[in-house]
Amino acid sequence: MRIVLLGAPGSGKGTQAQRLIDKYRVPQVSTGDLLRAAVTAGTELGRRAKATMDAGKLVDDATMLGIIRERLGQPDAAGGFILDGFPRTIPQADGLAALLQSIGQPLEAVVLMEVDRDKLFRRLTGRRTCRTCGRVFNVYTAPPPQPPPCGGQCATPDLFHRPDDSEATIGKRLEVYESQTRPLVDYYRERGLLARVDAEGEIDAVTARLEAALAGRRR
Ligand code: AMP
């Protein structure tokens, strides 16, 4: 399976990707997670990306394509992947297409996860992530069980609120999505790859709709 989950920040790409990886046995490739790991590790990339991420803006396309080329070249991605948060611009989509074409492994589907803008704000301000296992919760809609906070998956659960999920930055991120990422909807529709999924409501119901959409789209 080689798919892209496309959608605004807070549309549930990460949450749903985490569920699909078990079923399809392919890795989730989240460029946001890769960048956050670089920031935490204090690498050169992390130092360069941090200010851009904190401002809710996009890291440059050449850097992102380099990251994705390296990640998709790792052995666990040889049998497929679920891209989450990449591509986010037309040049990234073009670069991805060229990369996948060069290895004869084109995308099978791009799923657009549709959520009302008002709901996105609430999801992002309420989002909490377990630093240890990466599971994502929402204090309003999917609260972590108490105790332990991450649902018993981790020995040392540790929830945090992403700095770019602050109200001030969310507006900027949604604006960037509309201007730079939304054009990918037409881009992939024109290439016959786009499936739309209603990503509002219960997480399980969204997963079921996603799986149904994928069953109908995979080539
Ligand atoms: P995410 O976790 O996907 O919301 O990404 C967090 C932040 O990382 C974004 O707001 C961007 O600053 C950066 N980022 C992640 N993926 C990309 C990408 N494909 N292109 C540019 N910047 C990205």
CSV table of C-alpha atoms and ligand atoms in Angstrom, one decimal:
chain,number,residue,atom,x,y,z
A,1,MET,CA,0.0,0.0,0.0
A,2,ARG,CA,1.4,3.4,-1.0
A,3,ILE,CA,-1.0,6.2,0.0
A,4,VAL,CA,-1.1,9.8,1.1
A,5,LEU,CA,-3.4,11.1,3.8
A,6,LEU,CA,-4.1,14.6,2.9
A,7,GLY,CA,-6.0,17.1,5.1
A,8,ALA,CA,-5.7,20.2,7.2
A,9,PRO,CA,-3.9,20.2,10.5
A,10,GLY,CA,-6.2,18.5,13.0
A,11,SER,CA,-8.1,16.5,10.4
A,12,GLY,CA,-6.9,13.2,12.0
A,13,LYS,CA,-4.2,12.1,9.6
A,14,GLY,CA,-1.8,10.9,12.3
A,15,THR,CA,-4.5,9.2,14.4
A,16,GLN,CA,-5.9,7.3,11.4
A,17,ALA,CA,-2.4,6.5,10.1
A,18,GLN,CA,-1.6,4.8,13.4
A,19,ARG,CA,-4.6,2.6,12.9
A,20,LEU,CA,-4.0,1.7,9.3
A,21,ILE,CA,-0.4,0.6,9.9
A,22,ASP,CA,-1.5,-2.4,11.9
A,23,LYS,CA,-4.0,-3.5,9.3
A,24,TYR,CA,-1.8,-2.9,6.2
A,25,ARG,CA,1.6,-3.6,7.8
A,26,VAL,CA,3.4,-0.6,6.3
A,27,PRO,CA,5.0,2.3,8.2
A,28,GLN,CA,3.5,5.6,8.9
A,29,VAL,CA,5.8,8.3,7.5
A,30,SER,CA,5.0,11.6,9.2
A,31,THR,CA,7.2,14.4,8.2
A,32,GLY,CA,6.0,16.4,11.2
A,33,ASP,CA,7.2,13.6,13.5
A,34,LEU,CA,10.5,13.3,11.7
A,35,LEU,CA,11.1,17.0,12.1
A,36,ARG,CA,10.1,17.0,15.7
A,37,ALA,CA,12.5,14.1,16.3
A,38,ALA,CA,15.3,16.2,14.7
A,39,VAL,CA,14.4,19.2,16.9
A,40,THR,CA,14.5,17.0,20.0
A,41,ALA,CA,17.8,15.4,19.0
A,42,GLY,CA,19.2,18.9,18.3
A,43,THR,CA,20.5,18.0,14.8
A,44,GLU,CA,21.4,20.6,12.3
A,45,LEU,CA,18.1,20.0,10.5
A,46,GLY,CA,16.2,20.4,13.8
A,47,ARG,CA,17.9,23.6,14.6
A,48,ARG,CA,17.1,25.0,11.1
A,49,ALA,CA,13.5,23.8,11.2
A,50,LYS,CA,12.4,24.8,14.7
A,51,ALA,CA,11.7,28.4,14.2
A,52,THR,CA,9.7,27.7,11.0
A,53,MET,CA,7.6,25.1,12.7
A,54,ASP,CA,7.0,27.2,15.8
A,55,ALA,CA,5.7,30.0,13.4
A,56,GLY,CA,3.3,27.5,11.7
A,57,LYS,CA,5.1,27.9,8.4
A,58,LEU,CA,6.4,25.3,6.0
A,59,VAL,CA,9.9,24.0,5.9
A,60,ASP,CA,11.4,24.5,2.4
A,61,ASP,CA,10.6,21.9,-0.3
A,62,ALA,CA,14.2,20.9,-1.0
A,63,THR,CA,14.8,20.0,2.7
A,64,MET,CA,11.5,18.1,2.8
A,65,LEU,CA,12.2,16.1,-0.4
A,66,GLY,CA,15.6,15.2,1.0
A,67,ILE,CA,14.0,13.9,4.2
A,68,ILE,CA,11.4,11.9,2.4
A,69,ARG,CA,13.9,10.4,-0.1
A,70,GLU,CA,16.0,9.2,2.8
A,71,ARG,CA,13.0,7.8,4.7
A,72,LEU,CA,11.4,6.0,1.8
A,73,GLY,CA,14.7,4.4,1.0
A,74,GLN,CA,14.7,2.6,4.3
A,75,PRO,CA,14.0,-1.1,4.2
A,76,ASP,CA,10.7,-1.0,6.2
A,77,ALA,CA,9.2,1.3,3.5
A,78,ALA,CA,10.0,-1.1,0.6
A,79,GLY,CA,6.6,-2.8,0.9
A,80,GLY,CA,4.7,0.5,1.0
A,81,PHE,CA,3.9,3.4,3.3
A,82,ILE,CA,1.3,5.8,4.6
A,83,LEU,CA,2.4,9.4,4.1
A,84,ASP,CA,1.1,11.7,6.8
A,85,GLY,CA,1.8,15.5,6.3
A,86,PHE,CA,3.7,15.1,3.0
A,87,PRO,CA,3.4,16.4,0.4
A,88,ARG,CA,2.2,19.8,1.4
A,89,THR,CA,3.0,21.8,-1.8
A,90,ILE,CA,2.8,21.2,-5.5
A,91,PRO,CA,6.6,21.0,-5.8
A,92,GLN,CA,6.7,18.4,-3.1
A,93,ALA,CA,4.0,16.4,-4.9
A,94,ASP,CA,6.0,16.7,-8.2
A,95,GLY,CA,9.2,15.6,-6.4
A,96,LEU,CA,7.4,12.6,-4.8
A,97,ALA,CA,5.9,11.5,-8.1
A,98,ALA,CA,9.4,11.6,-9.7
A,99,LEU,CA,10.9,9.7,-6.8
A,100,LEU,CA,8.3,7.0,-6.9
A,101,GLN,CA,8.3,6.7,-10.6
A,102,SER,CA,12.1,6.2,-10.6
A,103,ILE,CA,11.6,3.1,-8.4
A,104,GLY,CA,8.4,1.9,-10.3
A,105,GLN,CA,6.2,2.3,-7.2
A,106,PRO,CA,3.6,5.0,-7.9
A,107,LEU,CA,1.1,6.2,-5.4
A,108,GLU,CA,-2.1,4.1,-5.2
A,109,ALA,CA,-4.4,6.6,-3.6
A,110,VAL,CA,-4.6,10.0,-1.9
A,111,VAL,CA,-7.3,10.3,0.7
A,112,LEU,CA,-8.6,13.8,1.5
A,113,MET,CA,-9.8,13.9,5.2
A,114,GLU,CA,-12.5,16.5,5.3
A,115,VAL,CA,-13.3,18.3,8.6
A,116,ASP,CA,-15.1,21.6,9.2
A,117,ARG,CA,-12.8,24.5,10.0
A,118,ASP,CA,-14.4,25.2,13.4
A,119,LYS,CA,-13.9,21.7,14.5
A,120,LEU,CA,-10.2,21.8,13.5
A,121,PHE,CA,-9.6,24.6,16.0
A,122,ARG,CA,-11.1,22.5,18.8
A,123,ARG,CA,-9.2,19.4,17.9
A,124,LEU,CA,-5.9,21.2,17.8
A,125,THR,CA,-6.2,23.1,21.0
A,126,GLY,CA,-7.3,19.9,22.8
A,127,ARG,CA,-4.6,17.7,21.2
A,128,ARG,CA,-2.2,15.9,23.6
A,129,THR,CA,0.5,13.5,22.6
A,130,CYS,CA,2.2,10.8,24.7
A,131,ARG,CA,5.9,11.6,24.5
A,132,THR,CA,6.8,8.0,25.0
A,133,CYS,CA,4.6,6.1,22.6
A,134,GLY,CA,3.4,8.8,20.3
A,135,ARG,CA,-0.3,8.1,20.9
A,136,VAL,CA,-2.5,11.1,20.3
A,137,PHE,CA,-5.4,12.1,22.6
A,138,ASN,CA,-7.8,15.0,22.8
A,139,VAL,CA,-8.9,16.5,26.1
A,140,TYR,CA,-12.4,17.3,24.6
A,141,THR,CA,-13.2,14.4,22.2
A,142,ALA,CA,-10.8,11.5,23.0
A,143,PRO,CA,-9.5,12.0,26.6
A,144,PRO,CA,-6.7,9.8,27.8
A,145,PRO,CA,-7.8,7.2,30.4
A,146,GLN,CA,-6.9,8.1,33.9
A,147,PRO,CA,-4.6,6.6,35.1
A,148,PRO,CA,-2.2,6.0,33.3
A,149,PRO,CA,-2.5,8.9,30.9
A,150,CYS,CA,-1.5,7.1,27.7
A,151,GLY,CA,-3.9,4.1,28.1
A,152,GLY,CA,-1.4,1.7,29.6
A,153,GLN,CA,0.8,1.4,26.6
A,154,CYS,CA,3.8,3.1,28.2
A,155,ALA,CA,5.8,2.5,31.3
A,156,THR,CA,6.4,6.2,31.7
A,157,PRO,CA,3.5,8.0,30.0
A,158,ASP,CA,4.2,11.7,29.5
A,159,LEU,CA,1.6,13.8,27.7
A,160,PHE,CA,2.5,17.1,26.0
A,161,HIS,CA,0.8,19.8,24.1
A,162,ARG,CA,2.6,20.7,20.9
A,163,PRO,CA,3.9,24.3,20.9
A,164,ASP,CA,2.5,24.9,17.4
A,165,ASP,CA,-1.0,23.8,18.6
A,166,SER,CA,-1.3,27.2,20.4
A,167,GLU,CA,-4.3,29.3,19.3
A,168,ALA,CA,-2.0,31.9,17.9
A,169,THR,CA,-0.2,29.5,15.6
A,170,ILE,CA,-3.2,27.4,14.6
A,171,GLY,CA,-4.6,30.3,12.6
A,172,LYS,CA,-1.4,30.6,10.6
A,173,ARG,CA,-1.2,26.8,10.0
A,174,LEU,CA,-4.7,26.7,8.6
A,175,GLU,CA,-4.0,29.7,6.4
A,176,VAL,CA,-0.8,28.0,5.1
A,177,TYR,CA,-2.9,24.8,4.5
A,178,GLU,CA,-5.5,26.8,2.4
A,179,SER,CA,-2.9,28.6,0.3
A,180,GLN,CA,-0.2,26.0,-0.2
A,181,THR,CA,-1.6,22.6,0.5
A,182,ARG,CA,-5.3,22.8,-0.6
A,183,PRO,CA,-4.2,23.0,-4.3
A,184,LEU,CA,-3.1,19.4,-4.0
A,185,VAL,CA,-6.7,18.4,-4.0
A,186,ASP,CA,-7.2,19.4,-7.6
A,187,TYR,CA,-3.7,18.1,-8.4
A,188,TYR,CA,-4.5,14.6,-7.3
A,189,ARG,CA,-8.1,14.7,-8.5
A,190,GLU,CA,-6.8,15.5,-12.0
A,191,ARG,CA,-4.5,12.5,-11.8
A,192,GLY,CA,-7.3,10.2,-10.8
A,193,LEU,CA,-5.9,9.4,-7.3
A,194,LEU,CA,-8.2,11.4,-5.0
A,195,ALA,CA,-10.7,9.9,-2.6
A,196,ARG,CA,-12.6,12.0,-0.2
A,197,VAL,CA,-13.5,10.9,3.3
A,198,ASP,CA,-15.8,12.6,5.9
A,199,ALA,CA,-13.3,12.7,8.8
A,200,GLU,CA,-15.7,14.1,11.4
A,201,GLY,CA,-17.3,12.1,14.2
A,202,GLU,CA,-16.1,9.0,16.0
A,203,ILE,CA,-12.6,7.8,15.4
A,204,ASP,CA,-13.8,4.3,14.7
A,205,ALA,CA,-16.4,5.5,12.2
A,206,VAL,CA,-13.7,7.5,10.3
A,207,THR,CA,-11.4,4.5,10.2
A,208,ALA,CA,-14.3,2.4,8.7
A,209,ARG,CA,-14.9,5.1,6.1
A,210,LEU,CA,-11.2,5.3,5.3
A,211,GLU,CA,-10.9,1.6,4.9
A,212,ALA,CA,-13.9,1.5,2.6
A,213,ALA,CA,-12.5,4.3,0.5
A,214,LEU,CA,-9.1,2.6,0.3
A,215,ALA,CA,-10.7,-0.8,-0.7
A,216,GLY,CA,-12.3,1.0,-3.6
A,217,ARG,CA,-9.2,2.9,-4.7
A,218,ARG,CA,-6.2,0.7,-4.4
A,219,ARG,CA,-4.7,-0.5,-7.7
B,1,AMP,P1,2.6,18.3,11.3
B,1,AMP,O1,2.9,17.5,12.5
B,1,AMP,O2,2.3,17.5,10.0
B,1,AMP,O3,1.4,19.2,11.6
B,1,AMP,O4,3.8,19.2,11.0
B,1,AMP,C1,4.3,20.1,11.9
B,1,AMP,C2,5.1,21.2,11.2
B,1,AMP,O5,6.3,20.6,10.6
B,1,AMP,C3,4.4,21.9,10.1
B,1,AMP,O6,3.6,23.0,10.6
B,1,AMP,C4,5.6,22.4,9.3
B,1,AMP,O7,6.3,23.5,9.9
B,1,AMP,C5,6.5,21.2,9.3
B,1,AMP,N1,6.3,20.3,8.3
B,1,AMP,C6,5.8,19.0,8.4
B,1,AMP,N2,5.6,18.4,7.2
B,1,AMP,C7,6.0,19.3,6.3
B,1,AMP,C8,6.1,19.3,4.8
B,1,AMP,N3,5.7,18.3,4.1
B,1,AMP,N4,6.5,20.5,4.2
B,1,AMP,C9,6.9,21.6,5.0
B,1,AMP,N5,6.9,21.6,6.3
B,1,AMP,C10,6.4,20.5,6.9
